[in-house]
Amino acid sequence: MMNLAGQPEVTKQNLMKPLENYGIKCMSMGFLVDEKAAIVWRGLMVMSAVQKLLRQVAWGPLDYLVVDMPPGTGDVQLSISQSIPVDGILSLALVHGMMRIQSST
């Protein structure tokens, strides 16, 4: 949906520089792993990945942080809300048809 691919550059501070399109900074674990590799995300691996995307990316000042997460138990959402200051939240659930459209493009 963001029309981005590739690996992020690393700054002198050893932070990943987010890719950008449509004026929106974007980071994804998909930028960091081989797209053909099968990965099973569980427990601590998910939490570690979330922390990496929150703390090891040169985000700069943000007005909004949009986080796209797969369905799950809510542990990741809870971890994020406990890790960063949150002024508000908007939660969206995509219908299955939208996911098929996204995966086919």
mmCIF file with all atom_site columns, N, CA, C and O in Angstrom, residues 4-8 16 19 27-41 45 49 52-53:
data_model
loop_
_atom_site.group_PDB
_atom_site.id
_atom_site.type_symbol
_atom_site.label_atom_id
_atom_site.label_alt_id
_atom_site.label_comp_id
_atom_site.label_asym_id
_atom_site.label_entity_id
_atom_site.label_seq_id
_atom_site.pdbx_PDB_ins_code
_atom_site.Cartn_x
_atom_site.Cartn_y
_atom_site.Cartn_z
_atom_site.occupancy
_atom_site.B_iso_or_equiv
_atom_site.pdbx_formal_charge
_atom_site.auth_seq_id
_atom_site.auth_comp_id
_atom_site.auth_asym_id
_atom_site.auth_atom_id
_atom_site.pdbx_PDB_model_num
ATOM 1   N N  . LEU A 1 4  ? 6.647  0.795   -1.297 1.00 0.00 ? 4  LEU A N  1
ATOM 2   C CA . LEU A 1 4  ? 8.041  0.895   -0.864 1.00 0.00 ? 4  LEU A CA 1
ATOM 3   C C  . LEU A 1 4  ? 8.686  -0.486  -0.828 1.00 0.00 ? 4  LEU A C  1
ATOM 4   O O  . LEU A 1 4  ? 8.029  -1.481  -0.536 1.00 0.00 ? 4  LEU A O  1
ATOM 5   N N  . ALA A 1 5  ? 9.968  -0.526  -1.091 1.00 0.00 ? 5  ALA A N  1
ATOM 6   C CA . ALA A 1 5  ? 10.743 -1.761  -0.989 1.00 0.00 ? 5  ALA A CA 1
ATOM 7   C C  . ALA A 1 5  ? 12.196 -1.368  -0.768 1.00 0.00 ? 5  ALA A C  1
ATOM 8   O O  . ALA A 1 5  ? 12.594 -0.245  -1.032 1.00 0.00 ? 5  ALA A O  1
ATOM 9   N N  . GLY A 1 6  ? 12.977 -2.302  -0.288 1.00 0.00 ? 6  GLY A N  1
ATOM 10  C CA . GLY A 1 6  ? 14.401 -2.050  -0.086 1.00 0.00 ? 6  GLY A CA 1
ATOM 11  C C  . GLY A 1 6  ? 14.757 -2.067  1.384  1.00 0.00 ? 6  GLY A C  1
ATOM 12  O O  . GLY A 1 6  ? 13.912 -2.302  2.239  1.00 0.00 ? 6  GLY A O  1
ATOM 13  N N  . GLN A 1 7  ? 16.024 -1.843  1.646  1.00 0.00 ? 7  GLN A N  1
ATOM 14  C CA . GLN A 1 7  ? 16.508 -1.829  3.022  1.00 0.00 ? 7  GLN A CA 1
ATOM 15  C C  . GLN A 1 7  ? 16.788 -0.399  3.452  1.00 0.00 ? 7  GLN A C  1
ATOM 16  O O  . GLN A 1 7  ? 17.262 0.412   2.652  1.00 0.00 ? 7  GLN A O  1
ATOM 17  N N  . PRO A 1 8  ? 16.513 -0.087  4.711  1.00 0.00 ? 8  PRO A N  1
ATOM 18  C CA . PRO A 1 8  ? 16.770 1.277   5.193  1.00 0.00 ? 8  PRO A CA 1
ATOM 19  C C  . PRO A 1 8  ? 18.258 1.549   5.341  1.00 0.00 ? 8  PRO A C  1
ATOM 20  O O  . PRO A 1 8  ? 19.041 0.650   5.621  1.00 0.00 ? 8  PRO A O  1
ATOM 21  N N  . MET A 1 16 ? 18.207 3.176   12.076 1.00 0.00 ? 16 MET A N  1
ATOM 22  C CA . MET A 1 16 ? 17.706 2.978   10.722 1.00 0.00 ? 16 MET A CA 1
ATOM 23  C C  . MET A 1 16 ? 16.926 4.210   10.290 1.00 0.00 ? 16 MET A C  1
ATOM 24  O O  . MET A 1 16 ? 16.153 4.768   11.062 1.00 0.00 ? 16 MET A O  1
ATOM 25  N N  . LEU A 1 19 ? 12.091 4.524   5.359  1.00 0.00 ? 19 LEU A N  1
ATOM 26  C CA . LEU A 1 19 ? 11.811 4.811   3.960  1.00 0.00 ? 19 LEU A CA 1
ATOM 27  C C  . LEU A 1 19 ? 10.634 5.787   3.920  1.00 0.00 ? 19 LEU A C  1
ATOM 28  O O  . LEU A 1 19 ? 9.845  5.856   4.871  1.00 0.00 ? 19 LEU A O  1
ATOM 29  N N  . MET A 1 27 ? 8.459  2.220   8.225  1.00 0.00 ? 27 MET A N  1
ATOM 30  C CA . MET A 1 27 ? 9.389  1.127   8.540  1.00 0.00 ? 27 MET A CA 1
ATOM 31  C C  . MET A 1 27 ? 8.583  -0.156  8.658  1.00 0.00 ? 27 MET A C  1
ATOM 32  O O  . MET A 1 27 ? 7.456  -0.144  9.123  1.00 0.00 ? 27 MET A O  1
ATOM 33  N N  . SER A 1 28 ? 9.205  -1.234  8.245  1.00 0.00 ? 28 SER A N  1
ATOM 34  C CA . SER A 1 28 ? 8.541  -2.530  8.281  1.00 0.00 ? 28 SER A CA 1
ATOM 35  C C  . SER A 1 28 ? 9.577  -3.614  8.519  1.00 0.00 ? 28 SER A C  1
ATOM 36  O O  . SER A 1 28 ? 10.699 -3.514  8.012  1.00 0.00 ? 28 SER A O  1
ATOM 37  N N  . MET A 1 29 ? 9.196  -4.630  9.250  1.00 0.00 ? 29 MET A N  1
ATOM 38  C CA . MET A 1 29 ? 10.085 -5.780  9.386  1.00 0.00 ? 29 MET A CA 1
ATOM 39  C C  . MET A 1 29 ? 10.313 -6.416  8.017  1.00 0.00 ? 29 MET A C  1
ATOM 40  O O  . MET A 1 29 ? 11.323 -7.031  7.772  1.00 0.00 ? 29 MET A O  1
ATOM 41  N N  . GLY A 1 30 ? 9.371  -6.205  7.100  1.00 0.00 ? 30 GLY A N  1
ATOM 42  C CA . GLY A 1 30 ? 9.520  -6.707  5.745  1.00 0.00 ? 30 GLY A CA 1
ATOM 43  C C  . GLY A 1 30 ? 10.707 -6.100  5.018  1.00 0.00 ? 30 GLY A C  1
ATOM 44  O O  . GLY A 1 30 ? 11.238 -6.688  4.088  1.00 0.00 ? 30 GLY A O  1
ATOM 45  N N  . PHE A 1 31 ? 11.147 -4.898  5.436  1.00 0.00 ? 31 PHE A N  1
ATOM 46  C CA . PHE A 1 31 ? 12.333 -4.276  4.842  1.00 0.00 ? 31 PHE A CA 1
ATOM 47  C C  . PHE A 1 31 ? 13.611 -4.934  5.352  1.00 0.00 ? 31 PHE A C  1
ATOM 48  O O  . PHE A 1 31 ? 14.668 -4.751  4.776  1.00 0.00 ? 31 PHE A O  1
ATOM 49  N N  . LEU A 1 32 ? 13.525 -5.663  6.464  1.00 0.00 ? 32 LEU A N  1
ATOM 50  C CA . LEU A 1 32 ? 14.717 -6.179  7.135  1.00 0.00 ? 32 LEU A CA 1
ATOM 51  C C  . LEU A 1 32 ? 14.947 -7.667  6.930  1.00 0.00 ? 32 LEU A C  1
ATOM 52  O O  . LEU A 1 32 ? 16.004 -8.180  7.283  1.00 0.00 ? 32 LEU A O  1
ATOM 53  N N  . VAL A 1 33 ? 13.960 -8.371  6.411  1.00 0.00 ? 33 VAL A N  1
ATOM 54  C CA . VAL A 1 33 ? 14.099 -9.820  6.207  1.00 0.00 ? 33 VAL A CA 1
ATOM 55  C C  . VAL A 1 33 ? 13.879 -10.154 4.735  1.00 0.00 ? 33 VAL A C  1
ATOM 56  O O  . VAL A 1 33 ? 13.256 -9.391  4.000  1.00 0.00 ? 33 VAL A O  1
ATOM 57  N N  . ASP A 1 34 ? 14.384 -11.288 4.324  1.00 0.00 ? 34 ASP A N  1
ATOM 58  C CA . ASP A 1 34 ? 14.200 -11.753 2.953  1.00 0.00 ? 34 ASP A CA 1
ATOM 59  C C  . ASP A 1 34 ? 12.719 -12.033 2.722  1.00 0.00 ? 34 ASP A C  1
ATOM 60  O O  . ASP A 1 34 ? 12.082 -12.747 3.487  1.00 0.00 ? 34 ASP A O  1
ATOM 61  N N  . GLU A 1 35 ? 12.161 -11.445 1.657  1.00 0.00 ? 35 GLU A N  1
ATOM 62  C CA . GLU A 1 35 ? 10.727 -11.582 1.409  1.00 0.00 ? 35 GLU A CA 1
ATOM 63  C C  . GLU A 1 35 ? 10.301 -13.022 1.131  1.00 0.00 ? 35 GLU A C  1
ATOM 64  O O  . GLU A 1 35 ? 9.133  -13.360 1.263  1.00 0.00 ? 35 GLU A O  1
ATOM 65  N N  . LYS A 1 36 ? 11.241 -13.876 0.772  1.00 0.00 ? 36 LYS A N  1
ATOM 66  C CA . LYS A 1 36 ? 10.906 -15.277 0.498  1.00 0.00 ? 36 LYS A CA 1
ATOM 67  C C  . LYS A 1 36 ? 11.083 -16.167 1.726  1.00 0.00 ? 36 LYS A C  1
ATOM 68  O O  . LYS A 1 36 ? 10.756 -17.339 1.690  1.00 0.00 ? 36 LYS A O  1
ATOM 69  N N  . ALA A 1 37 ? 11.603 -15.600 2.808  1.00 0.00 ? 37 ALA A N  1
ATOM 70  C CA . ALA A 1 37 ? 11.836 -16.389 4.020  1.00 0.00 ? 37 ALA A CA 1
ATOM 71  C C  . ALA A 1 37 ? 10.537 -16.503 4.822  1.00 0.00 ? 37 ALA A C  1
ATOM 72  O O  . ALA A 1 37 ? 9.830  -15.521 5.013  1.00 0.00 ? 37 ALA A O  1
ATOM 73  N N  . ALA A 1 38 ? 10.256 -17.694 5.256  1.00 0.00 ? 38 ALA A N  1
ATOM 74  C CA . ALA A 1 38 ? 9.091  -17.924 6.119  1.00 0.00 ? 38 ALA A CA 1
ATOM 75  C C  . ALA A 1 38 ? 9.500  -17.632 7.557  1.00 0.00 ? 38 ALA A C  1
ATOM 76  O O  . ALA A 1 38 ? 10.487 -18.165 8.052  1.00 0.00 ? 38 ALA A O  1
ATOM 77  N N  . ILE A 1 39 ? 8.756  -16.764 8.214  1.00 0.00 ? 39 ILE A N  1
ATOM 78  C CA . ILE A 1 39 ? 9.082  -16.389 9.589  1.00 0.00 ? 39 ILE A CA 1
ATOM 79  C C  . ILE A 1 39 ? 7.843  -16.572 10.451 1.00 0.00 ? 39 ILE A C  1
ATOM 80  O O  . ILE A 1 39 ? 6.764  -16.103 10.104 1.00 0.00 ? 39 ILE A O  1
ATOM 81  N N  . VAL A 1 40 ? 8.025  -17.247 11.565 1.00 0.00 ? 40 VAL A N  1
ATOM 82  C CA . VAL A 1 40 ? 6.942  -17.409 12.529 1.00 0.00 ? 40 VAL A CA 1
ATOM 83  C C  . VAL A 1 40 ? 7.222  -16.453 13.679 1.00 0.00 ? 40 VAL A C  1
ATOM 84  O O  . VAL A 1 40 ? 8.233  -16.570 14.367 1.00 0.00 ? 40 VAL A O  1
ATOM 85  N N  . TRP A 1 41 ? 6.356  -15.468 13.850 1.00 0.00 ? 41 TRP A N  1
ATOM 86  C CA . TRP A 1 41 ? 6.524  -14.468 14.899 1.00 0.00 ? 41 TRP A CA 1
ATOM 87  C C  . TRP A 1 41 ? 5.783  -14.932 16.141 1.00 0.00 ? 41 TRP A C  1
ATOM 88  O O  . TRP A 1 41 ? 4.582  -15.119 16.112 1.00 0.00 ? 41 TRP A O  1
ATOM 89  N N  . MET A 1 45 ? 9.890  -12.692 20.223 1.00 0.00 ? 45 MET A N  1
ATOM 90  C CA . MET A 1 45 ? 10.351 -12.239 18.912 1.00 0.00 ? 45 MET A CA 1
ATOM 91  C C  . MET A 1 45 ? 9.526  -11.038 18.447 1.00 0.00 ? 45 MET A C  1
ATOM 92  O O  . MET A 1 45 ? 10.066 -10.071 17.923 1.00 0.00 ? 45 MET A O  1
ATOM 93  N N  . ALA A 1 49 ? 10.929 -7.231  17.966 1.00 0.00 ? 49 ALA A N  1
ATOM 94  C CA . ALA A 1 49 ? 10.774 -6.541  16.681 1.00 0.00 ? 49 ALA A CA 1
ATOM 95  C C  . ALA A 1 49 ? 10.086 -5.195  16.876 1.00 0.00 ? 49 ALA A C  1
ATOM 96  O O  . ALA A 1 49 ? 10.502 -4.185  16.288 1.00 0.00 ? 49 ALA A O  1
ATOM 97  N N  . LYS A 1 52 ? 12.490 -2.772  18.377 1.00 0.00 ? 52 LYS A N  1
ATOM 98  C CA . LYS A 1 52 ? 13.468 -2.360  17.363 1.00 0.00 ? 52 LYS A CA 1
ATOM 99  C C  . LYS A 1 52 ? 12.871 -1.259  16.489 1.00 0.00 ? 52 LYS A C  1
ATOM 100 O O  . LYS A 1 52 ? 13.518 -0.249  16.212 1.00 0.00 ? 52 LYS A O  1
ATOM 101 N N  . LEU A 1 53 ? 11.626 -1.418  16.062 1.00 0.00 ? 53 LEU A N  1
ATOM 102 C CA . LEU A 1 53 ? 10.996 -0.428  15.200 1.00 0.00 ? 53 LEU A CA 1
ATOM 103 C C  . LEU A 1 53 ? 10.683 0.865   15.948 1.00 0.00 ? 53 LEU A C  1
ATOM 104 O O  . LEU A 1 53 ? 10.650 1.942   15.349 1.00 0.00 ? 53 LEU A O  1
#
